[in-house]
mmCIF file of C-alpha atoms and ligand atoms in Angstrom:
data_model
loop_
_atom_site.group_PDB
_atom_site.id
_atom_site.type_symbol
_atom_site.label_atom_id
_atom_site.label_comp_id
_atom_site.label_asym_id
_atom_site.label_seq_id
_atom_site.Cartn_x
_atom_site.Cartn_y
_atom_site.Cartn_z
ATOM 1 C CA UNK A 58 27.687 17.095 25.753
ATOM 2 C CA UNK A 59 25.356 16.737 22.719
ATOM 3 C CA UNK A 60 24.102 13.250 21.938
ATOM 4 C CA UNK A 61 24.641 13.547 18.140
ATOM 5 C CA UNK A 62 22.215 10.802 17.276
ATOM 6 C CA UNK A 63 22.169 9.438 13.715
ATOM 7 C CA UNK A 64 19.019 9.839 11.539
ATOM 8 C CA UNK A 65 18.231 6.124 11.828
ATOM 9 C CA UNK A 66 17.810 6.581 15.582
ATOM 10 C CA UNK A 67 15.037 9.128 15.033
ATOM 11 C CA UNK A 68 13.364 6.812 12.539
ATOM 12 C CA UNK A 69 13.272 4.074 15.160
ATOM 13 C CA UNK A 70 11.989 6.556 17.732
ATOM 14 C CA UNK A 71 9.069 7.337 15.430
ATOM 15 C CA UNK A 72 8.480 3.631 14.865
ATOM 16 C CA UNK A 73 8.323 3.155 18.630
ATOM 17 C CA UNK A 74 5.407 5.581 18.847
ATOM 18 C CA UNK A 75 3.397 3.345 16.540
ATOM 19 C CA UNK A 76 4.455 -0.033 17.955
ATOM 20 C CA UNK A 77 1.527 -1.854 19.492
ATOM 21 C CA UNK A 78 2.818 -4.988 21.172
ATOM 22 C CA UNK A 79 5.306 -5.145 24.038
ATOM 23 C CA UNK A 80 7.790 -7.443 22.211
ATOM 24 C CA UNK A 81 7.719 -5.064 19.243
ATOM 25 C CA UNK A 82 8.497 -2.117 21.535
ATOM 26 C CA UNK A 83 11.348 -3.973 23.267
ATOM 27 C CA UNK A 84 12.862 -4.937 19.920
ATOM 28 C CA UNK A 85 12.796 -1.320 18.688
ATOM 29 C CA UNK A 86 14.342 0.059 21.884
ATOM 30 C CA UNK A 87 17.102 -2.545 21.670
ATOM 31 C CA UNK A 88 17.788 -1.378 18.131
ATOM 32 C CA UNK A 89 17.831 2.261 19.286
ATOM 33 C CA UNK A 90 20.447 1.411 21.906
ATOM 34 C CA UNK A 91 22.535 -0.465 19.330
ATOM 35 C CA UNK A 92 22.386 2.458 16.877
ATOM 36 C CA UNK A 93 23.284 5.267 19.264
ATOM 37 C CA UNK A 94 26.918 6.289 19.612
ATOM 38 C CA UNK A 95 28.313 5.360 23.021
ATOM 39 C CA UNK A 96 29.807 8.388 24.778
ATOM 40 C CA UNK A 97 29.170 10.656 27.787
ATOM 41 C CA UNK A 98 26.485 12.576 25.906
ATOM 42 C CA UNK A 99 24.330 9.460 25.511
ATOM 43 C CA UNK A 100 24.917 7.809 28.933
ATOM 44 C CA UNK A 101 21.686 9.145 30.383
ATOM 45 C CA UNK A 102 19.604 8.236 27.333
ATOM 46 C CA UNK A 103 21.008 4.703 27.285
ATOM 47 C CA UNK A 104 20.131 4.235 30.959
ATOM 48 C CA UNK A 105 16.598 5.560 30.373
ATOM 49 C CA UNK A 106 16.049 3.207 27.471
ATOM 50 C CA UNK A 107 17.368 0.211 29.428
ATOM 51 C CA UNK A 108 15.013 1.086 32.292
ATOM 52 C CA UNK A 109 12.150 1.269 29.786
ATOM 53 C CA UNK A 110 12.998 -2.249 28.560
ATOM 54 C CA UNK A 111 12.934 -3.588 32.147
ATOM 55 C CA UNK A 112 9.541 -1.985 32.732
ATOM 56 C CA UNK A 113 8.153 -3.419 29.492
ATOM 57 C CA UNK A 114 9.452 -6.897 30.358
ATOM 58 C CA UNK A 115 7.701 -6.714 33.739
ATOM 59 C CA UNK A 116 4.460 -5.568 32.089
ATOM 60 C CA UNK A 117 4.741 -8.413 29.599
ATOM 61 C CA UNK A 118 4.985 -10.986 32.404
ATOM 62 C CA UNK A 119 1.873 -9.510 33.992
ATOM 63 C CA UNK A 120 -0.155 -9.910 30.785
ATOM 64 C CA UNK A 121 -2.450 -12.928 30.576
ATOM 65 C CA UNK A 122 -0.871 -15.669 28.439
ATOM 66 C CA UNK A 123 -3.593 -15.226 25.811
ATOM 67 C CA UNK A 124 -2.463 -11.660 25.125
ATOM 68 C CA UNK A 125 1.175 -12.647 24.699
ATOM 69 C CA UNK A 126 0.691 -13.137 20.981
ATOM 70 C CA UNK A 127 3.275 -14.586 18.626
ATOM 71 C CA UNK A 128 6.060 -12.243 17.752
ATOM 72 C CA UNK A 129 8.390 -12.507 14.818
ATOM 73 C CA UNK A 130 11.294 -10.229 14.239
ATOM 74 C CA UNK A 131 12.966 -10.433 10.842
ATOM 75 C CA UNK A 132 16.476 -8.964 11.084
ATOM 76 C CA UNK A 133 17.171 -6.816 8.054
ATOM 77 C CA UNK A 134 19.734 -7.917 5.499
ATOM 78 C CA UNK A 135 20.859 -6.561 2.147
ATOM 79 C CA UNK A 136 19.900 -3.250 0.561
ATOM 80 C CA UNK A 137 16.424 -3.182 2.133
ATOM 81 C CA UNK A 138 13.440 -5.219 3.250
ATOM 82 C CA UNK A 139 10.203 -5.610 1.304
ATOM 83 C CA UNK A 140 7.269 -7.419 2.872
ATOM 84 C CA UNK A 141 4.664 -9.259 0.755
ATOM 85 C CA UNK A 142 1.118 -9.200 2.131
ATOM 86 C CA UNK A 143 -2.297 -9.974 0.707
ATOM 87 C CA UNK A 144 -5.258 -12.344 0.777
ATOM 88 C CA UNK A 145 -4.960 -16.147 0.416
ATOM 89 C CA UNK A 146 -3.935 -17.637 -2.929
ATOM 90 C CA UNK A 147 -2.754 -14.308 -4.285
ATOM 91 C CA UNK A 148 0.517 -15.806 -5.508
ATOM 92 C CA UNK A 149 2.798 -14.233 -2.872
ATOM 93 C CA UNK A 150 4.928 -17.287 -2.193
ATOM 94 C CA UNK A 151 5.279 -18.365 -5.808
ATOM 95 C CA UNK A 152 6.431 -14.854 -6.648
ATOM 96 C CA UNK A 153 9.017 -14.937 -3.834
ATOM 97 C CA UNK A 154 10.240 -18.302 -5.147
ATOM 98 C CA UNK A 155 10.672 -16.862 -8.634
ATOM 99 C CA UNK A 156 12.293 -13.606 -7.486
ATOM 100 C CA UNK A 157 14.561 -15.006 -4.790
ATOM 101 C CA UNK A 158 15.118 -18.541 -6.075
ATOM 102 C CA UNK A 159 13.590 -20.109 -2.947
ATOM 103 C CA UNK A 160 11.499 -23.263 -2.706
ATOM 104 C CA UNK A 161 8.781 -22.481 -0.207
ATOM 105 C CA UNK A 162 5.555 -24.513 -0.589
ATOM 106 C CA UNK A 163 2.913 -23.009 -2.881
ATOM 107 C CA UNK A 164 -0.588 -24.358 -3.378
ATOM 108 C CA UNK A 165 -3.978 -23.671 -4.763
ATOM 109 C CA UNK A 166 -5.546 -23.520 -1.315
ATOM 110 C CA UNK A 167 -5.528 -20.854 1.387
ATOM 111 C CA UNK A 168 -2.964 -20.715 4.184
ATOM 112 C CA UNK A 169 -0.192 -22.560 2.377
ATOM 113 C CA UNK A 170 2.124 -20.121 4.165
ATOM 114 C CA UNK A 171 1.799 -20.260 7.936
ATOM 115 C CA UNK A 172 4.699 -18.136 9.155
ATOM 116 C CA UNK A 173 6.958 -15.447 7.677
ATOM 117 C CA UNK A 174 9.565 -16.788 5.253
ATOM 118 C CA UNK A 175 12.534 -14.865 3.934
ATOM 119 C CA UNK A 176 14.221 -14.795 0.521
ATOM 120 C CA UNK A 177 17.062 -12.706 -0.867
ATOM 121 C CA UNK A 178 16.427 -11.293 -4.350
ATOM 122 C CA UNK A 179 19.411 -10.378 -6.449
ATOM 123 C CA UNK A 180 19.289 -7.062 -8.280
ATOM 124 C CA UNK A 181 22.491 -6.407 -10.223
ATOM 125 C CA UNK A 182 25.212 -6.231 -7.542
ATOM 126 C CA UNK A 183 22.940 -6.047 -4.477
ATOM 127 C CA UNK A 184 20.476 -8.251 -2.631
ATOM 128 C CA UNK A 185 16.989 -7.176 -1.555
ATOM 129 C CA UNK A 186 15.326 -9.031 1.300
ATOM 130 C CA UNK A 187 11.765 -10.232 0.690
ATOM 131 C CA UNK A 188 9.526 -11.375 3.533
ATOM 132 C CA UNK A 189 6.639 -13.628 2.514
ATOM 133 C CA UNK A 190 3.680 -13.571 4.888
ATOM 134 C CA UNK A 191 0.748 -15.812 5.735
ATOM 135 C CA UNK A 192 -2.443 -14.521 4.106
ATOM 136 C CA UNK A 193 -4.608 -11.795 5.609
ATOM 137 C CA UNK A 194 -8.063 -13.147 6.160
ATOM 138 C CA UNK A 195 -11.373 -12.051 7.720
ATOM 139 C CA UNK A 196 -10.550 -14.034 10.833
ATOM 140 C CA UNK A 197 -6.805 -13.696 10.620
ATOM 141 C CA UNK A 198 -5.037 -10.335 10.589
ATOM 142 C CA UNK A 199 -2.985 -10.496 13.762
ATOM 143 C CA UNK A 200 -1.044 -7.613 15.224
ATOM 144 C CA UNK A 201 2.297 -9.327 14.696
ATOM 145 C CA UNK A 202 1.851 -9.171 10.909
ATOM 146 C CA UNK A 203 1.390 -5.402 11.208
ATOM 147 C CA UNK A 204 4.471 -5.320 13.457
ATOM 148 C CA UNK A 205 6.544 -6.758 10.617
ATOM 149 C CA UNK A 206 4.949 -4.361 8.125
ATOM 150 C CA UNK A 207 5.769 -1.380 10.371
ATOM 151 C CA UNK A 208 9.412 -2.402 10.472
ATOM 152 C CA UNK A 209 9.773 -3.088 6.698
ATOM 153 C CA UNK A 210 11.188 -0.572 4.220
ATOM 154 C CA UNK A 211 8.610 -1.276 1.502
ATOM 155 C CA UNK A 212 5.270 -3.090 1.407
ATOM 156 C CA UNK A 213 3.984 -4.983 -1.628
ATOM 157 C CA UNK A 214 0.232 -5.628 -1.561
ATOM 158 C CA UNK A 215 -0.399 -8.686 -3.694
ATOM 159 C CA UNK A 216 -3.700 -9.738 -5.256
ATOM 160 C CA UNK A 217 -4.741 -12.376 -7.776
ATOM 161 C CA UNK A 218 -6.201 -10.406 -10.692
ATOM 162 C CA UNK A 219 -8.329 -13.383 -11.761
ATOM 163 C CA UNK A 220 -9.997 -13.830 -8.394
ATOM 164 C CA UNK A 221 -13.056 -11.651 -7.769
ATOM 165 C CA UNK A 222 -12.739 -12.491 -4.086
ATOM 166 C CA UNK A 223 -9.148 -11.211 -4.007
ATOM 167 C CA UNK A 224 -10.044 -7.985 -5.820
ATOM 168 C CA UNK A 225 -13.143 -7.378 -3.691
ATOM 169 C CA UNK A 226 -10.980 -7.866 -0.613
ATOM 170 C CA UNK A 227 -8.542 -5.041 -1.451
ATOM 171 C CA UNK A 228 -10.223 -2.393 0.767
ATOM 172 C CA UNK A 229 -10.095 -4.885 3.660
ATOM 173 C CA UNK A 230 -6.301 -5.109 3.409
ATOM 174 C CA UNK A 231 -6.046 -1.307 3.520
ATOM 175 C CA UNK A 232 -8.396 -1.350 6.503
ATOM 176 C CA UNK A 233 -6.187 -3.829 8.416
ATOM 177 C CA UNK A 234 -3.211 -1.574 7.704
ATOM 178 C CA UNK A 235 -5.113 1.456 8.922
ATOM 179 C CA UNK A 236 -6.054 -0.363 12.117
ATOM 180 C CA UNK A 237 -2.311 -0.786 12.621
ATOM 181 C CA UNK A 238 -1.855 2.986 12.008
ATOM 182 C CA UNK A 239 -0.131 2.318 8.685
ATOM 183 C CA UNK A 240 -0.759 4.237 5.475
ATOM 184 C CA UNK A 241 0.805 3.050 2.222
ATOM 185 C CA UNK A 242 2.203 5.848 0.083
ATOM 186 C CA UNK A 243 3.806 5.915 -3.330
ATOM 187 C CA UNK A 244 7.611 5.357 -3.184
ATOM 188 C CA UNK A 245 8.104 8.789 -4.765
ATOM 189 C CA UNK A 246 5.772 10.648 -2.391
ATOM 190 C CA UNK A 247 6.903 13.455 -0.053
ATOM 191 C CA UNK A 248 3.876 13.107 2.210
ATOM 192 C CA UNK A 249 4.459 13.380 5.958
ATOM 193 C CA UNK A 250 2.209 12.581 8.895
ATOM 194 C CA UNK A 251 2.284 12.671 12.665
ATOM 195 C CA UNK A 252 -0.783 10.517 13.125
ATOM 196 C CA UNK A 253 0.065 7.652 10.796
ATOM 197 C CA UNK A 254 3.151 5.653 9.996
ATOM 198 C CA UNK A 255 3.712 6.184 6.284
ATOM 199 C CA UNK A 256 5.165 3.206 4.424
ATOM 200 C CA UNK A 257 6.295 3.178 0.843
ATOM 201 C CA UNK A 258 4.549 0.526 -1.173
ATOM 202 C CA UNK A 259 2.673 -0.593 -4.244
ATOM 203 C CA UNK A 260 0.074 -3.063 -5.462
ATOM 204 C CA UNK A 261 1.003 -6.150 -7.483
ATOM 205 C CA UNK A 262 -1.659 -7.855 -9.579
ATOM 206 C CA UNK A 263 -0.723 -11.488 -10.343
ATOM 207 C CA UNK A 264 -1.964 -14.198 -12.721
ATOM 208 C CA UNK A 265 -2.054 -11.901 -15.757
ATOM 209 C CA UNK A 266 -1.204 -14.901 -17.966
ATOM 210 C CA UNK A 267 -4.653 -16.411 -17.446
ATOM 211 C CA UNK A 268 -6.994 -13.445 -17.436
ATOM 212 C CA UNK A 269 -7.087 -9.957 -18.799
ATOM 213 C CA UNK A 270 -5.614 -7.347 -16.492
ATOM 214 C CA UNK A 271 -8.363 -4.791 -16.044
ATOM 215 C CA UNK A 272 -7.901 -3.411 -12.524
ATOM 216 C CA UNK A 273 -4.645 -1.417 -12.660
ATOM 217 C CA UNK A 274 -5.984 1.979 -13.674
ATOM 218 C CA UNK A 275 -8.857 2.109 -11.185
ATOM 219 C CA UNK A 276 -6.662 0.808 -8.343
ATOM 220 C CA UNK A 277 -3.960 3.367 -9.080
ATOM 221 C CA UNK A 278 -6.551 6.143 -8.889
ATOM 222 C CA UNK A 279 -8.305 4.852 -5.792
ATOM 223 C CA UNK A 280 -5.239 4.127 -3.632
ATOM 224 C CA UNK A 281 -2.806 6.615 -5.138
ATOM 225 C CA UNK A 282 0.086 4.154 -5.310
ATOM 226 C CA UNK A 283 1.732 2.394 -8.283
ATOM 227 C CA UNK A 284 0.218 -0.836 -9.578
ATOM 228 C CA UNK A 285 2.327 -3.479 -11.296
ATOM 229 C CA UNK A 286 0.991 -6.516 -13.129
ATOM 230 C CA UNK A 287 2.945 -9.763 -13.189
ATOM 231 C CA UNK A 288 2.812 -13.373 -14.121
ATOM 232 C CA UNK A 289 5.308 -15.830 -12.719
ATOM 233 C CA UNK A 290 5.366 -17.315 -16.231
ATOM 234 C CA UNK A 291 6.199 -14.069 -18.046
ATOM 235 C CA UNK A 292 9.858 -13.256 -17.578
ATOM 236 C CA UNK A 293 9.595 -9.621 -18.690
ATOM 237 C CA UNK A 294 7.025 -8.828 -15.976
ATOM 238 C CA UNK A 295 9.177 -10.500 -13.314
ATOM 239 C CA UNK A 296 12.214 -8.551 -14.486
ATOM 240 C CA UNK A 297 10.297 -5.286 -14.282
ATOM 241 C CA UNK A 298 9.171 -6.119 -10.765
ATOM 242 C CA UNK A 299 12.739 -6.982 -9.756
ATOM 243 C CA UNK A 300 13.826 -3.499 -10.834
ATOM 244 C CA UNK A 301 10.827 -1.751 -9.242
ATOM 245 C CA UNK A 302 11.415 -3.496 -5.925
ATOM 246 C CA UNK A 303 14.947 -2.161 -5.815
ATOM 247 C CA UNK A 304 14.026 1.372 -6.907
ATOM 248 C CA UNK A 305 11.191 1.627 -4.406
ATOM 249 C CA UNK A 306 13.700 1.249 -1.555
ATOM 250 C CA UNK A 307 14.966 4.769 -2.231
ATOM 251 C CA UNK A 308 18.622 3.854 -1.836
ATOM 252 C CA UNK A 309 21.795 4.685 -3.748
ATOM 253 C CA UNK A 310 24.864 2.582 -4.354
ATOM 254 C CA UNK A 311 28.256 4.170 -3.953
ATOM 255 C CA UNK A 312 31.699 2.652 -4.374
ATOM 256 C CA UNK A 313 34.932 3.326 -2.569
ATOM 257 C CA UNK A 314 38.438 3.306 -3.993
ATOM 258 C CA UNK A 315 41.962 3.535 -2.648
ATOM 259 C CA UNK A 316 44.390 6.139 -4.046
ATOM 260 C CA UNK A 317 45.931 5.051 -7.365
ATOM 261 C CA UNK A 318 43.707 1.952 -7.492
ATOM 262 C CA UNK A 319 40.549 1.185 -9.453
ATOM 263 C CA UNK A 320 37.229 1.142 -7.567
ATOM 264 C CA UNK A 321 35.718 -2.236 -6.774
ATOM 265 C CA UNK A 322 32.343 -2.060 -8.524
ATOM 266 C CA UNK A 323 31.154 -5.413 -7.220
ATOM 267 C CA UNK A 324 30.649 -4.327 -3.628
ATOM 268 C CA UNK A 325 28.630 -1.138 -3.268
ATOM 269 C CA UNK A 326 27.956 0.687 -0.039
ATOM 270 C CA UNK A 327 24.171 1.049 0.078
ATOM 271 C CA UNK A 328 22.870 4.322 1.545
ATOM 272 C CA UNK A 329 19.570 6.162 1.701
ATOM 273 C CA UNK A 330 18.929 8.720 -1.035
ATOM 274 C CA UNK A 331 20.145 12.110 0.178
ATOM 275 C CA UNK A 332 23.104 10.686 2.131
ATOM 276 C CA UNK A 333 26.291 12.731 2.377
ATOM 277 C CA UNK A 334 30.013 11.944 2.280
ATOM 278 C CA UNK A 335 29.969 11.855 6.096
ATOM 279 C CA UNK A 336 27.099 9.345 6.106
ATOM 280 C CA UNK A 337 29.114 7.118 3.774
ATOM 281 C CA UNK A 338 32.209 7.382 5.975
ATOM 282 C CA UNK A 339 30.113 6.678 9.082
ATOM 283 C CA UNK A 340 28.617 3.643 7.387
ATOM 284 C CA UNK A 341 32.093 2.209 6.816
ATOM 285 C CA UNK A 342 33.282 2.849 10.357
ATOM 286 C CA UNK A 343 32.590 5.386 13.116
ATOM 287 C CA UNK A 344 36.325 6.135 13.568
ATOM 288 C CA UNK A 345 36.651 6.542 9.852
ATOM 289 C CA UNK A 346 34.092 9.353 9.942
ATOM 290 C CA UNK A 347 35.771 11.039 12.908
ATOM 291 C CA UNK A 348 39.192 10.996 11.266
ATOM 292 C CA UNK A 349 38.090 11.973 7.763
ATOM 293 C CA UNK A 350 40.307 14.751 6.353
ATOM 294 C CA UNK A 351 38.898 15.026 2.854
ATOM 295 C CA UNK A 352 37.360 12.983 0.074
ATOM 296 C CA UNK A 353 37.577 12.916 -3.725
ATOM 297 C CA UNK A 354 34.679 12.140 -6.015
ATOM 298 C CA UNK A 355 34.240 10.532 -9.434
ATOM 299 C CA UNK A 356 30.745 10.939 -10.859
ATOM 300 C CA UNK A 357 29.496 9.301 -14.019
ATOM 301 C CA UNK A 358 28.282 11.579 -16.780
ATOM 302 C CA UNK A 359 29.698 14.718 -15.153
ATOM 303 C CA UNK A 360 33.095 16.317 -15.280
ATOM 304 C CA UNK A 361 33.707 15.254 -11.683
ATOM 305 C CA UNK A 362 36.816 13.141 -11.883
ATOM 306 C CA UNK A 363 38.727 13.090 -8.636
ATOM 307 C CA UNK A 364 37.641 16.530 -7.430
ATOM 308 C CA UNK A 365 37.814 17.393 -3.740
ATOM 309 C CA UNK A 366 34.387 17.424 -2.102
ATOM 310 C CA UNK A 367 33.087 18.618 1.238
ATOM 311 C CA UNK A 368 31.858 16.333 4.004
ATOM 312 C CA UNK A 369 28.331 17.545 3.351
ATOM 313 C CA UNK A 370 28.296 16.832 -0.385
ATOM 314 C CA UNK A 371 25.148 14.875 -1.239
ATOM 315 C CA UNK A 372 25.990 11.643 -3.007
ATOM 316 C CA UNK A 373 24.344 10.210 -6.091
ATOM 317 C CA UNK A 374 23.757 6.675 -7.361
ATOM 318 C CA UNK A 375 26.987 5.220 -8.743
ATOM 319 C CA UNK A 376 29.373 7.782 -7.190
ATOM 320 C CA UNK A 377 32.923 6.636 -6.521
ATOM 321 C CA UNK A 378 34.626 8.129 -3.480
ATOM 322 C CA UNK A 379 38.193 8.083 -2.285
ATOM 323 C CA UNK A 380 38.424 8.795 1.450
ATOM 324 C CA UNK A 381 41.538 10.396 2.947
ATOM 325 C CA UNK A 382 42.088 10.083 6.679
HETATM 326 N N1 GTP B 221 -1.118 -18.956 -13.690
HETATM 327 C C1 GTP B 221 -0.556 -18.403 -12.631
HETATM 328 N N2 GTP B 221 -0.558 -19.037 -11.450
HETATM 329 C C2 GTP B 221 0.048 -18.442 -10.402
HETATM 330 C C3 GTP B 221 0.683 -17.169 -10.520
HETATM 331 N N3 GTP B 221 1.186 -16.838 -9.306
HETATM 332 C C4 GTP B 221 0.870 -17.854 -8.460
HETATM 333 N N4 GTP B 221 0.177 -18.824 -9.122
HETATM 334 C C5 GTP B 221 -0.402 -20.037 -8.532
HETATM 335 O O1 GTP B 221 -1.412 -19.626 -7.600
HETATM 336 C C6 GTP B 221 -1.494 -20.537 -6.509
HETATM 337 C C7 GTP B 221 -1.334 -19.804 -5.193
HETATM 338 O O2 GTP B 221 0.012 -19.334 -5.096
HETATM 339 P P1 GTP B 221 0.748 -19.133 -3.735
HETATM 340 O O3 GTP B 221 2.047 -18.482 -4.053
HETATM 341 O O4 GTP B 221 0.803 -20.355 -2.895
HETATM 342 O O5 GTP B 221 -0.248 -18.081 -3.048
HETATM 343 P P2 GTP B 221 -0.082 -17.318 -1.664
HETATM 344 O O6 GTP B 221 -0.542 -15.933 -1.871
HETATM 345 O O7 GTP B 221 1.304 -17.477 -1.146
HETATM 346 O O8 GTP B 221 -1.118 -18.102 -0.757
HETATM 347 P P3 GTP B 221 -1.127 -18.224 0.857
HETATM 348 O O9 GTP B 221 0.160 -18.839 1.294
HETATM 349 O O10 GTP B 221 -2.318 -19.040 1.179
HETATM 350 O O11 GTP B 221 -1.266 -16.831 1.364
HETATM 351 C C8 GTP B 221 -0.398 -21.572 -6.769
HETATM 352 O O12 GTP B 221 -0.961 -22.691 -7.395
HETATM 353 C C9 GTP B 221 0.570 -20.844 -7.705
HETATM 354 O O13 GTP B 221 1.349 -21.714 -8.504
HETATM 355 C C10 GTP B 221 0.666 -16.517 -11.802
HETATM 356 O O14 GTP B 221 1.192 -15.417 -12.009
HETATM 357 N N5 GTP B 221 0.037 -17.182 -12.807
HETATM 358 MG MG1 MG B 222 2.009 -18.349 0.530
#
């Protein structure tokens, strides 16, 4: 019997290849087990993965205590997870506070943030999860930070544009990522790689209210990813970032409706770009997908108003679907 594993399973499988610490590997395998459909075709795979977890747990116990480094797992919530990394005093936490309305301590001294903190940023009718990190430093770029980066959907690399030290330290941050087998690519890129884990991301230059922003163009060229400039005191720059953070996730919002009723536009189903009608049905409930007879589609700006669509129809941002089971 075929296993019929969902695409997310294969994504986690790839992630597992790049995981470096034992706790990180265990966490990923647990997620793989949770994602896979439970039927005869996956019995064997489930057993193998459980055996792998037992082996890893034994290995972990055998490790000297000094190698059992801290491990943080940030369960994903909302439309996607964006992690904020960068050198000390870059403005990461203050930016999270402004974007997600949180009140984490900020300060004009390094290491104000000592552990990952989470905020939920509202973008229209969805929430985007932001993970604020302790600073990356010459003597501090532990593997667990890269573990969180590997698991995130998007990475924002944040630097204080008025600090020479911050700007000079940019290549170092890319080097730490590379040591963790991570390469940051533009959110729109189609690049693929077997050797490196490619993560969508961009650079954010802060403090543009107090000094002239002069680094964007050269950084864009050198690292081949978008560069955004912000000031926590300039609302228009924060608003632009809010939008960019959502778009970089590469997701679409679709809405469901019942026959003869209006769609509820306040609660979208959030799916990856390129998802099909079946993916949407599966997202709502496994049984729903199995029992799906047909679906009807309403698409803004096109003459698609209630037309029948196939299970494999690729959905677009804002589509409204009526499922018939
Ligand atoms: N003028 C100005 N000050 C800012 C801006 N962003 C952050 N700051 C200030 O810069 C200082 C450092 O900000 P934090 O958010 O604590 O920096 P951080 O990157 O989180 O620092 P660590 O936790 O040490 O990694 C604080 O005093 C902030 O209020 C900005 O856009 N403009
Ligand atoms: Mg901080």
